[in-house]
Short mmCIF file of N, CA and C in Angstrom, two decimals:
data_model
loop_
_atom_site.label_atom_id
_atom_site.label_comp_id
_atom_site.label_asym_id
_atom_site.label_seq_id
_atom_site.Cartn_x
_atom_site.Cartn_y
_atom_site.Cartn_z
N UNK A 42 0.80 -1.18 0.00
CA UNK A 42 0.00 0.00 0.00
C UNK A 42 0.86 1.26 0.00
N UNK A 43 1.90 1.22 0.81
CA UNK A 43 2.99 1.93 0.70
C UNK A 43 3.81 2.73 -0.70
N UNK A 44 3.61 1.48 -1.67
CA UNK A 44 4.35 1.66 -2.29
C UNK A 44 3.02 2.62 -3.90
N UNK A 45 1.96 2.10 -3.02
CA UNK A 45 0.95 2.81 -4.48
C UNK A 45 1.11 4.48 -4.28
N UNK A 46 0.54 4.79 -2.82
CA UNK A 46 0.81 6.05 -2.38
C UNK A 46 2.14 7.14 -2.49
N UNK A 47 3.49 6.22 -2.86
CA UNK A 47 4.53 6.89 -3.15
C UNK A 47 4.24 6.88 -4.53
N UNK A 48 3.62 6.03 -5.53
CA UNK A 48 3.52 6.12 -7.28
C UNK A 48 2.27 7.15 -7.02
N UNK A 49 1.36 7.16 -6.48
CA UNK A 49 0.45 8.28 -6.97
C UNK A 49 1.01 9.61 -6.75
N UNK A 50 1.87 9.90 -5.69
CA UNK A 50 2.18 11.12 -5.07
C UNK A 50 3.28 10.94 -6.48
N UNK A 51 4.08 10.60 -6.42
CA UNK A 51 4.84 10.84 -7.56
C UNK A 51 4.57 11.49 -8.83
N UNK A 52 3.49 10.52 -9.28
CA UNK A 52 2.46 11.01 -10.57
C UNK A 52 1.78 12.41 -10.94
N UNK A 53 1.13 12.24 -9.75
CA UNK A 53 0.62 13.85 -9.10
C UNK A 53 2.06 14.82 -9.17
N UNK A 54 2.80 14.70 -8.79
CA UNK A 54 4.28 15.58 -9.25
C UNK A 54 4.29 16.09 -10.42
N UNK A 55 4.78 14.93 -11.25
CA UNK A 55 4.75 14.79 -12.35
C UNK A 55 3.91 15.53 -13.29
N UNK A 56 2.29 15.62 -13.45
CA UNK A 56 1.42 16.52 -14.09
C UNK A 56 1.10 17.46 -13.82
N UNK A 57 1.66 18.01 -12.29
CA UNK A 57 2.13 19.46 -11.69
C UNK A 57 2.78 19.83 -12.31
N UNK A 58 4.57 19.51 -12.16
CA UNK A 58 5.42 20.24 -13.14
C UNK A 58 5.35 20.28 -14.62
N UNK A 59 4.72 19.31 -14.99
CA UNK A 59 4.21 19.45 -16.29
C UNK A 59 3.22 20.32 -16.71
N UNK A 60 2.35 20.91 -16.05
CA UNK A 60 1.03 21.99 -15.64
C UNK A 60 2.19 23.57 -15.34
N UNK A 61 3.11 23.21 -14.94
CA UNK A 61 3.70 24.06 -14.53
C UNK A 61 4.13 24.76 -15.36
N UNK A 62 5.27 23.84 -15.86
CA UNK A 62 6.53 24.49 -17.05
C UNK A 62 5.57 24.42 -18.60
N UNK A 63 4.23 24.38 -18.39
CA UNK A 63 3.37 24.41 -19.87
C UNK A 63 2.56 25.65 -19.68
N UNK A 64 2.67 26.23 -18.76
CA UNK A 64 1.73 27.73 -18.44
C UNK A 64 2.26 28.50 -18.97
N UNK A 65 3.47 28.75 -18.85
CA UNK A 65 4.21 29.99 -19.25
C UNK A 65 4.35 29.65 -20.78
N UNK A 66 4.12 28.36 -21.52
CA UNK A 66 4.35 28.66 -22.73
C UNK A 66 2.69 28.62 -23.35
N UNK A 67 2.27 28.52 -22.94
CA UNK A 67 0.52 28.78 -23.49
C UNK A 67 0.41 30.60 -23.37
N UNK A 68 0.64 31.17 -22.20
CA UNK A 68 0.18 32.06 -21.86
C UNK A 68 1.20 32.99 -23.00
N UNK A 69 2.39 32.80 -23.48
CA UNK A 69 3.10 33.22 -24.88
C UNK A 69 2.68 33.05 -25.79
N UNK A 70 1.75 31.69 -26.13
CA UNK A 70 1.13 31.79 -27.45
C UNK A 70 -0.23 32.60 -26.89
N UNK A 71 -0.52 32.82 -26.29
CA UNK A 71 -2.19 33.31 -26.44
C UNK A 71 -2.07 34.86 -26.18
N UNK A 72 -0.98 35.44 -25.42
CA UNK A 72 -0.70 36.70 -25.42
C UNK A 72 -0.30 37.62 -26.83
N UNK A 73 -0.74 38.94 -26.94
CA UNK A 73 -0.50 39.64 -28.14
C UNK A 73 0.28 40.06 -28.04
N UNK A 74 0.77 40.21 -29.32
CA UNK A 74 2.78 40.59 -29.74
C UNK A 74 2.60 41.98 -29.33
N UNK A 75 3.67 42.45 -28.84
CA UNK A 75 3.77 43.40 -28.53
C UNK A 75 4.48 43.95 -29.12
N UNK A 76 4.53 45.94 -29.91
CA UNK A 76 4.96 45.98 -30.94
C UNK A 76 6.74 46.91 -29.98
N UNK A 77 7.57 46.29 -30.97
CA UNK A 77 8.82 46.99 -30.30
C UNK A 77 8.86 48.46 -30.07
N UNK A 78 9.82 48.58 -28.83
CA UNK A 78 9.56 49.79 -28.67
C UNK A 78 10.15 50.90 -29.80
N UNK A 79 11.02 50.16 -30.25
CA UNK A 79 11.80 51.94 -31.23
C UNK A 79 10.77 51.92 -32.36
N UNK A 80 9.57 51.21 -32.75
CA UNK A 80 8.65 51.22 -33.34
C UNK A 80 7.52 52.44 -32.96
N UNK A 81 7.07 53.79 -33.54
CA UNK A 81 6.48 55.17 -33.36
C UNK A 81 5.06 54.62 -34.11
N UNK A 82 3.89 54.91 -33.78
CA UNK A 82 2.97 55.61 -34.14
C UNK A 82 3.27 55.96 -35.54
N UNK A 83 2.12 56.14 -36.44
CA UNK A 83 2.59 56.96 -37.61
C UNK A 83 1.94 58.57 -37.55
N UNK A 84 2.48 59.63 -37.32
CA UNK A 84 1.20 60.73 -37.23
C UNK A 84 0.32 60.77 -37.81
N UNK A 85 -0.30 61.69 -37.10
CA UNK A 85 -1.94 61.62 -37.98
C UNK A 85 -1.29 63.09 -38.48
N UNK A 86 -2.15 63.04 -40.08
CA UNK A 86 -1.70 63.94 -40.87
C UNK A 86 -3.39 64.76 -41.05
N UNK A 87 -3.60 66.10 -41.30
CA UNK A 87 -4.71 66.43 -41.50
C UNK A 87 -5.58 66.42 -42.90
N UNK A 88 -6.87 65.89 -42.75
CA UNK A 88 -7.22 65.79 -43.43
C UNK A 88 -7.34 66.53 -45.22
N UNK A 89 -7.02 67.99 -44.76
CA UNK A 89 -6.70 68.46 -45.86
C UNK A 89 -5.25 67.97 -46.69
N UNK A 90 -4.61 67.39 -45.92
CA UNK A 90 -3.70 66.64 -46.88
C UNK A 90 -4.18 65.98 -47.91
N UNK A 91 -5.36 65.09 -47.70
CA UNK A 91 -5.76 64.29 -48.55
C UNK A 91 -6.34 64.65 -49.39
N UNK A 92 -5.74 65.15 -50.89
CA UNK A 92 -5.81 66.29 -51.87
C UNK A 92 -6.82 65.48 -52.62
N UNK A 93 -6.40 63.85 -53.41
CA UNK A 93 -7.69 63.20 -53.89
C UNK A 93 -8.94 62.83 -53.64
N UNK A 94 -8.57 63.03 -51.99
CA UNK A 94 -9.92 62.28 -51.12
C UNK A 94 -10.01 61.14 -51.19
N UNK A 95 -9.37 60.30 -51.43
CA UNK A 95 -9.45 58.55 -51.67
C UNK A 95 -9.09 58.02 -49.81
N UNK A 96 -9.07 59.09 -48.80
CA UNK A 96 -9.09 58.00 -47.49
C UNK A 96 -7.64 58.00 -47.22
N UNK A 97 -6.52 58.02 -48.04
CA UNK A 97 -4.96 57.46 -47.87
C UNK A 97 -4.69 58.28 -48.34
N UNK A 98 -3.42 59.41 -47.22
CA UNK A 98 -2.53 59.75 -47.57
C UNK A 98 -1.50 59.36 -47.45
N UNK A 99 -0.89 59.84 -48.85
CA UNK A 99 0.32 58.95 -49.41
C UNK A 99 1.28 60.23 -48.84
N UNK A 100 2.79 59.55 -48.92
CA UNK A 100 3.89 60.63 -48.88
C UNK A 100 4.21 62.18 -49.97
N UNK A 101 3.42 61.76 -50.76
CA UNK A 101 3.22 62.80 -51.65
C UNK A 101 2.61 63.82 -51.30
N UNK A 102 1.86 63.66 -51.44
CA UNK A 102 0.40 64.54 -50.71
C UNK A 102 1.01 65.16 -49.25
N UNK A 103 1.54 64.34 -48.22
CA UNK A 103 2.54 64.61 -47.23
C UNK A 103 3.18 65.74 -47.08
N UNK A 104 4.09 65.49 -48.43
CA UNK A 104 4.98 66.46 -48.71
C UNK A 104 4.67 67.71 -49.04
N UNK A 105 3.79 67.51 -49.72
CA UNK A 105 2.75 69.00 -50.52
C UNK A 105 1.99 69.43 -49.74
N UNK A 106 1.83 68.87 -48.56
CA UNK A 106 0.92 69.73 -47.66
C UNK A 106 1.74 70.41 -46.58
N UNK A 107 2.46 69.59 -46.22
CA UNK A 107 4.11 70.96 -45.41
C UNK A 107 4.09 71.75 -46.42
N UNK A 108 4.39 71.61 -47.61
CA UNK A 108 4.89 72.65 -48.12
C UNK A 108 4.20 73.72 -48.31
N UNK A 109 3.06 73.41 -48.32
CA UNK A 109 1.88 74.68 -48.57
C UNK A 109 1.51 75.24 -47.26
N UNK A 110 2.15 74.25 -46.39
CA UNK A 110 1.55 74.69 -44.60
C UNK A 110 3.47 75.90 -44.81
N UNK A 111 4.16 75.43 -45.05
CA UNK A 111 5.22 76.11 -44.90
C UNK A 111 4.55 77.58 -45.83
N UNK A 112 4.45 77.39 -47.08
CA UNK A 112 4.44 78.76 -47.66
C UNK A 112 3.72 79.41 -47.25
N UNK A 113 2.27 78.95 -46.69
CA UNK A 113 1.58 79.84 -45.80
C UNK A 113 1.77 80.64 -44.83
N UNK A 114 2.68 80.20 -43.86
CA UNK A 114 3.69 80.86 -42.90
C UNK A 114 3.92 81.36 -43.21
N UNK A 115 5.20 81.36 -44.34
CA UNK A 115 6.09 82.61 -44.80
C UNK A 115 5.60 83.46 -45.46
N UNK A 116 4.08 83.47 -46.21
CA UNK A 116 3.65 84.60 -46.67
C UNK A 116 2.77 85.09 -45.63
N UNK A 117 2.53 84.98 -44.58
CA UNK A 117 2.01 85.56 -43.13
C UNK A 117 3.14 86.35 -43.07
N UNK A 118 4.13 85.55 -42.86
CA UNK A 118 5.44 86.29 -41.77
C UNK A 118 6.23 87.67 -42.98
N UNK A 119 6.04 87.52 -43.77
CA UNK A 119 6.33 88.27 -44.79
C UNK A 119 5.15 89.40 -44.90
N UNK A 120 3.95 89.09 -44.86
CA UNK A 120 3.19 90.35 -44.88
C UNK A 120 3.22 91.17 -43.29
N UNK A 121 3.41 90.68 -42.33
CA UNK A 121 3.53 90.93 -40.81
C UNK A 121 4.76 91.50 -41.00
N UNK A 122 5.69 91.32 -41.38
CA UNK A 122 7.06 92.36 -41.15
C UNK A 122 6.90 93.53 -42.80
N UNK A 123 5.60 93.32 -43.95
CA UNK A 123 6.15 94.64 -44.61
C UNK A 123 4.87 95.27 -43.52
N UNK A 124 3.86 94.87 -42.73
CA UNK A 124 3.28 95.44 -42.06
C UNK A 124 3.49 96.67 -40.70
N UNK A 125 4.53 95.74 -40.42
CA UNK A 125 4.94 96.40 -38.58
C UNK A 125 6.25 96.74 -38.52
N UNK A 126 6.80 96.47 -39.89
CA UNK A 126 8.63 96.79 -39.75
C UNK A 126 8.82 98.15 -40.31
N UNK A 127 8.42 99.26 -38.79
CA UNK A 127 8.82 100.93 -39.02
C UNK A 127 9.53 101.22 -39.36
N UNK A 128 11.19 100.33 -39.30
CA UNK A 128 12.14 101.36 -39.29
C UNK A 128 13.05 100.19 -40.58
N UNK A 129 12.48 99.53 -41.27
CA UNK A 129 12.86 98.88 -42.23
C UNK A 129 14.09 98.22 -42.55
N UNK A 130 14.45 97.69 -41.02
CA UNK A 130 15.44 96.69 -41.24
C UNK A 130 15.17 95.10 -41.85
N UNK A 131 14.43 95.11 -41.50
CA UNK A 131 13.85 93.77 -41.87
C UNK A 131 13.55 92.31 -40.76
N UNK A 132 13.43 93.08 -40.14
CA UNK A 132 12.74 92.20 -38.69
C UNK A 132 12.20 93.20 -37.90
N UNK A 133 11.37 92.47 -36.65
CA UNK A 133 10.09 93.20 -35.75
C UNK A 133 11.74 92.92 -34.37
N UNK A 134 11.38 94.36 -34.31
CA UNK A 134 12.17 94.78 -32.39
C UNK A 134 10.92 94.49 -31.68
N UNK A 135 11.26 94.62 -30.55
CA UNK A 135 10.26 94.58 -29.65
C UNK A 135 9.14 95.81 -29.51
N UNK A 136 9.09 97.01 -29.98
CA UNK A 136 8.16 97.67 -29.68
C UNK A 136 6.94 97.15 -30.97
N UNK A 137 7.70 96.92 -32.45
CA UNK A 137 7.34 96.39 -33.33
C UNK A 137 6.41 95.31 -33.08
N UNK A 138 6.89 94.70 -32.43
CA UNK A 138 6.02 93.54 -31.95
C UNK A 138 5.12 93.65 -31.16
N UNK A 139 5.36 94.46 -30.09
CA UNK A 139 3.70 94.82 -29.20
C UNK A 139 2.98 95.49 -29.90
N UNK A 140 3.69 96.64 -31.26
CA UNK A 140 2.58 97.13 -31.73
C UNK A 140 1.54 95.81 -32.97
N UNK A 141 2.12 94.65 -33.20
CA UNK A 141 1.73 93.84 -34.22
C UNK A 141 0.69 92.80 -32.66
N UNK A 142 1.10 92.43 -31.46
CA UNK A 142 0.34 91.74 -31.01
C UNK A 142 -1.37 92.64 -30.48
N UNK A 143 -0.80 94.15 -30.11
CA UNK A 143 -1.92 95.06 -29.77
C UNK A 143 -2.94 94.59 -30.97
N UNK A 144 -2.94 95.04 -32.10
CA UNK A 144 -3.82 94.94 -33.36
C UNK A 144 -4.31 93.41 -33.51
N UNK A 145 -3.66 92.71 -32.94
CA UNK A 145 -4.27 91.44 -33.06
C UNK A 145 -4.97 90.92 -32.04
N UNK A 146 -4.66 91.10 -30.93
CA UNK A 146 -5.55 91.52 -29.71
C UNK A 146 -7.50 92.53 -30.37
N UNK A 147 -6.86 93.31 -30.69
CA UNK A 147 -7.96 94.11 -31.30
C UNK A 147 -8.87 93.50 -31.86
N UNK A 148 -8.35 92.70 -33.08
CA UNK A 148 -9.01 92.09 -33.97
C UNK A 148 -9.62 90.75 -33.42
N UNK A 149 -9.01 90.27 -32.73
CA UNK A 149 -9.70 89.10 -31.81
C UNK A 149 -10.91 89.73 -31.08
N UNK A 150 -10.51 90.66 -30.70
CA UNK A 150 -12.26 91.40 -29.01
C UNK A 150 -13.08 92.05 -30.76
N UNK A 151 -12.62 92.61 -31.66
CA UNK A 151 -13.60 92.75 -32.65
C UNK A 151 -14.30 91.53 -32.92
N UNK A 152 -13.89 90.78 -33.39
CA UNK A 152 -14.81 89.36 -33.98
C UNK A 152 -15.55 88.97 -32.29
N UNK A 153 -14.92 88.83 -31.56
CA UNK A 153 -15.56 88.37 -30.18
C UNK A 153 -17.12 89.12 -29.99
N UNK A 154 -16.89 90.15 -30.28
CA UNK A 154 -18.21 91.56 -29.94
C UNK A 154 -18.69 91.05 -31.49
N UNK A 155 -18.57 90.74 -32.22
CA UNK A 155 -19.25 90.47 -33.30
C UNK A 155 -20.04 89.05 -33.21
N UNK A 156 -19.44 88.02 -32.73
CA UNK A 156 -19.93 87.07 -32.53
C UNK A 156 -21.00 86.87 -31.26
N UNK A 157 -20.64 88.20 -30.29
CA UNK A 157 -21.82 88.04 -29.28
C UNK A 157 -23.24 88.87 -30.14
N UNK A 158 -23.22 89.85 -30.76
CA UNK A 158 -24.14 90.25 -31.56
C UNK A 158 -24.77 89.42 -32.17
N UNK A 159 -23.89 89.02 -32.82
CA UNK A 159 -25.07 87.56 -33.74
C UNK A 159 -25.63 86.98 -32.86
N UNK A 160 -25.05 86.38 -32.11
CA UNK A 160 -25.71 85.67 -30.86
C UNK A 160 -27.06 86.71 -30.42
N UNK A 161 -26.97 87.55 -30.08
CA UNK A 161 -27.53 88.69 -29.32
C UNK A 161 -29.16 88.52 -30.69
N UNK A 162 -28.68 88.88 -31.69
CA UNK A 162 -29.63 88.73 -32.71
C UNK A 162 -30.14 87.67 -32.89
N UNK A 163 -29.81 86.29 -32.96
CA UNK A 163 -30.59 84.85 -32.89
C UNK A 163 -31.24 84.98 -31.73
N UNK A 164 -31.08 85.16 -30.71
CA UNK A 164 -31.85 85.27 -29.65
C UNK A 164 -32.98 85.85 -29.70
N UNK A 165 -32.76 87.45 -30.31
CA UNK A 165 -33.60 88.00 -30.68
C UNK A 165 -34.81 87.74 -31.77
N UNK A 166 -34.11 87.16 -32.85
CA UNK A 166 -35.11 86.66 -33.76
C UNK A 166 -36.08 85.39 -33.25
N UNK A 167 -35.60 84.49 -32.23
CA UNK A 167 -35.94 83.46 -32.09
C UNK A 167 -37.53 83.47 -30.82
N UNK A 168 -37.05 85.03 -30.20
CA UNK A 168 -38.03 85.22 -29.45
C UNK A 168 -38.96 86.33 -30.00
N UNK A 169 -38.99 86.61 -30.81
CA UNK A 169 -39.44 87.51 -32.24
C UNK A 169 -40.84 85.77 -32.54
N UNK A 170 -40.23 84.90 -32.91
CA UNK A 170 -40.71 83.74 -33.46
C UNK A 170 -42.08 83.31 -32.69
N UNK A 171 -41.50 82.89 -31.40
CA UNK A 171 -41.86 82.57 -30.30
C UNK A 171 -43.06 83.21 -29.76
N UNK A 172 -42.86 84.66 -30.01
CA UNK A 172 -44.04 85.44 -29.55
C UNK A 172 -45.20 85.46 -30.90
N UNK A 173 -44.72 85.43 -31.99
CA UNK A 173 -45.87 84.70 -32.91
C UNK A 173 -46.43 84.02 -32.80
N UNK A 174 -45.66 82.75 -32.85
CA UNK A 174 -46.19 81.93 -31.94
C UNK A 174 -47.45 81.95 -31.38
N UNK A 175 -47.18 81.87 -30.04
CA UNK A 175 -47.96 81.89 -28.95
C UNK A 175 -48.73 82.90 -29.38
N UNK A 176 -48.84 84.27 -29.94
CA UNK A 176 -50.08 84.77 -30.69
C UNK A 176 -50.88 84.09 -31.52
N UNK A 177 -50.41 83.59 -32.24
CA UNK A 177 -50.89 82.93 -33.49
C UNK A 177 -52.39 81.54 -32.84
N UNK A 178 -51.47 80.33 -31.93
CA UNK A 178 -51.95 79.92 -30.85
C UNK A 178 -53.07 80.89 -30.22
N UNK A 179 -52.83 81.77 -29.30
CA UNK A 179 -53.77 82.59 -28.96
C UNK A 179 -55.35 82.85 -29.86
N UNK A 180 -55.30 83.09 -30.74
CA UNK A 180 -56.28 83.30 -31.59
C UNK A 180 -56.61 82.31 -32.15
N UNK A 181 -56.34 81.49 -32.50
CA UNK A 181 -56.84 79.93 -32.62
C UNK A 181 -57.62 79.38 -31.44
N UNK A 182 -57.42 79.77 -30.57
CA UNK A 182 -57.96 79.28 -29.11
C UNK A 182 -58.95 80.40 -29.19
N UNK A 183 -59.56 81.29 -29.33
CA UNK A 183 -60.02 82.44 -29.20
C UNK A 183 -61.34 82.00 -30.71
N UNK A 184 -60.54 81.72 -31.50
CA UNK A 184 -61.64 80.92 -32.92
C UNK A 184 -62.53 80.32 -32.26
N UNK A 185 -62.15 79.05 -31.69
CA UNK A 185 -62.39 77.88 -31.30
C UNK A 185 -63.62 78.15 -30.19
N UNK A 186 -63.18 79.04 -28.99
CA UNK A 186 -64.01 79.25 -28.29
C UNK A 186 -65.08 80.10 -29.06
N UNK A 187 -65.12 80.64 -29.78
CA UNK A 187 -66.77 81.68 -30.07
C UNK A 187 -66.98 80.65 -31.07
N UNK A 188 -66.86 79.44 -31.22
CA UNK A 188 -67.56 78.24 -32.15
C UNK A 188 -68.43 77.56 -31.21
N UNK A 189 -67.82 77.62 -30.12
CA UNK A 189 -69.11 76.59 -29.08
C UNK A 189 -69.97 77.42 -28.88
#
């Protein structure tokens, strides 16, 4: 009897370490690859890149859209210095420059006060509507009753 209890305990060992040293290789196949690290993301490029509209931008398109994002810049930065450059060296000093951020400041609280107006006016029209409305209603109810 002795000797069954040392073969079962044995056995039982046996499909332990075998349970054992087979976990770690299951749990490798069933785990997802993980992508290396010096491996980046690809950026996201903006949609106006995508000049054909086919969904995929290609490196082409890539390229042509820096470049048009670049020339855009430089014909900003080029009209901003024949704009604010007083003393015609060909760059903004510093007073140059507060006088180019003041005006843009400006022009920002302009559109701001412009955009609360509109606002100000939808509101207005909408309760313009509203009070028709409920007139309109009004006298319908007012029909209705001198019918009974």
């Amino acid at each position: 009897m002795k000797s069954r209890t040392f073969t079962l305990t044995s056995l039982s060992c046996v499909l332990v370490l075998g349970l054992a040293l087979s976990a770690p290789l299951q749990a490798q196949e069933s785990a997802p690859e993980e992508k290396p690290k010096t491996e980046k993301k690809a950026p996201k490029y903006p949609k106006r890149y995508d000049t054909n509209k086919d969904g995929i931008i290609t490196e082409d398109e890539i390229a042509a859209g820096k470049a048009a994002d670049k020339a855009k810049r430089d014909a900003k930065r080029q009209a901003d210095l024949e704009k604010y450059d007083a003393n015609s060296d060909g760059k903004l000093d510093k007073e140059e420059r507060a006088i180019m951020k003041a005006d843009r400041d400006a022009e920002r609280e302009t559109k701001r006060l412009e955009r609360e107006a509109k606002k100000q006016e939808q509101a207005a029209r909408r309760a313009e509507r509203e009070a028709k409305r409920q007139e309109r209603a009004a006298q319908k109810a007012e029909r209705e009753s001198k019918k009974k």
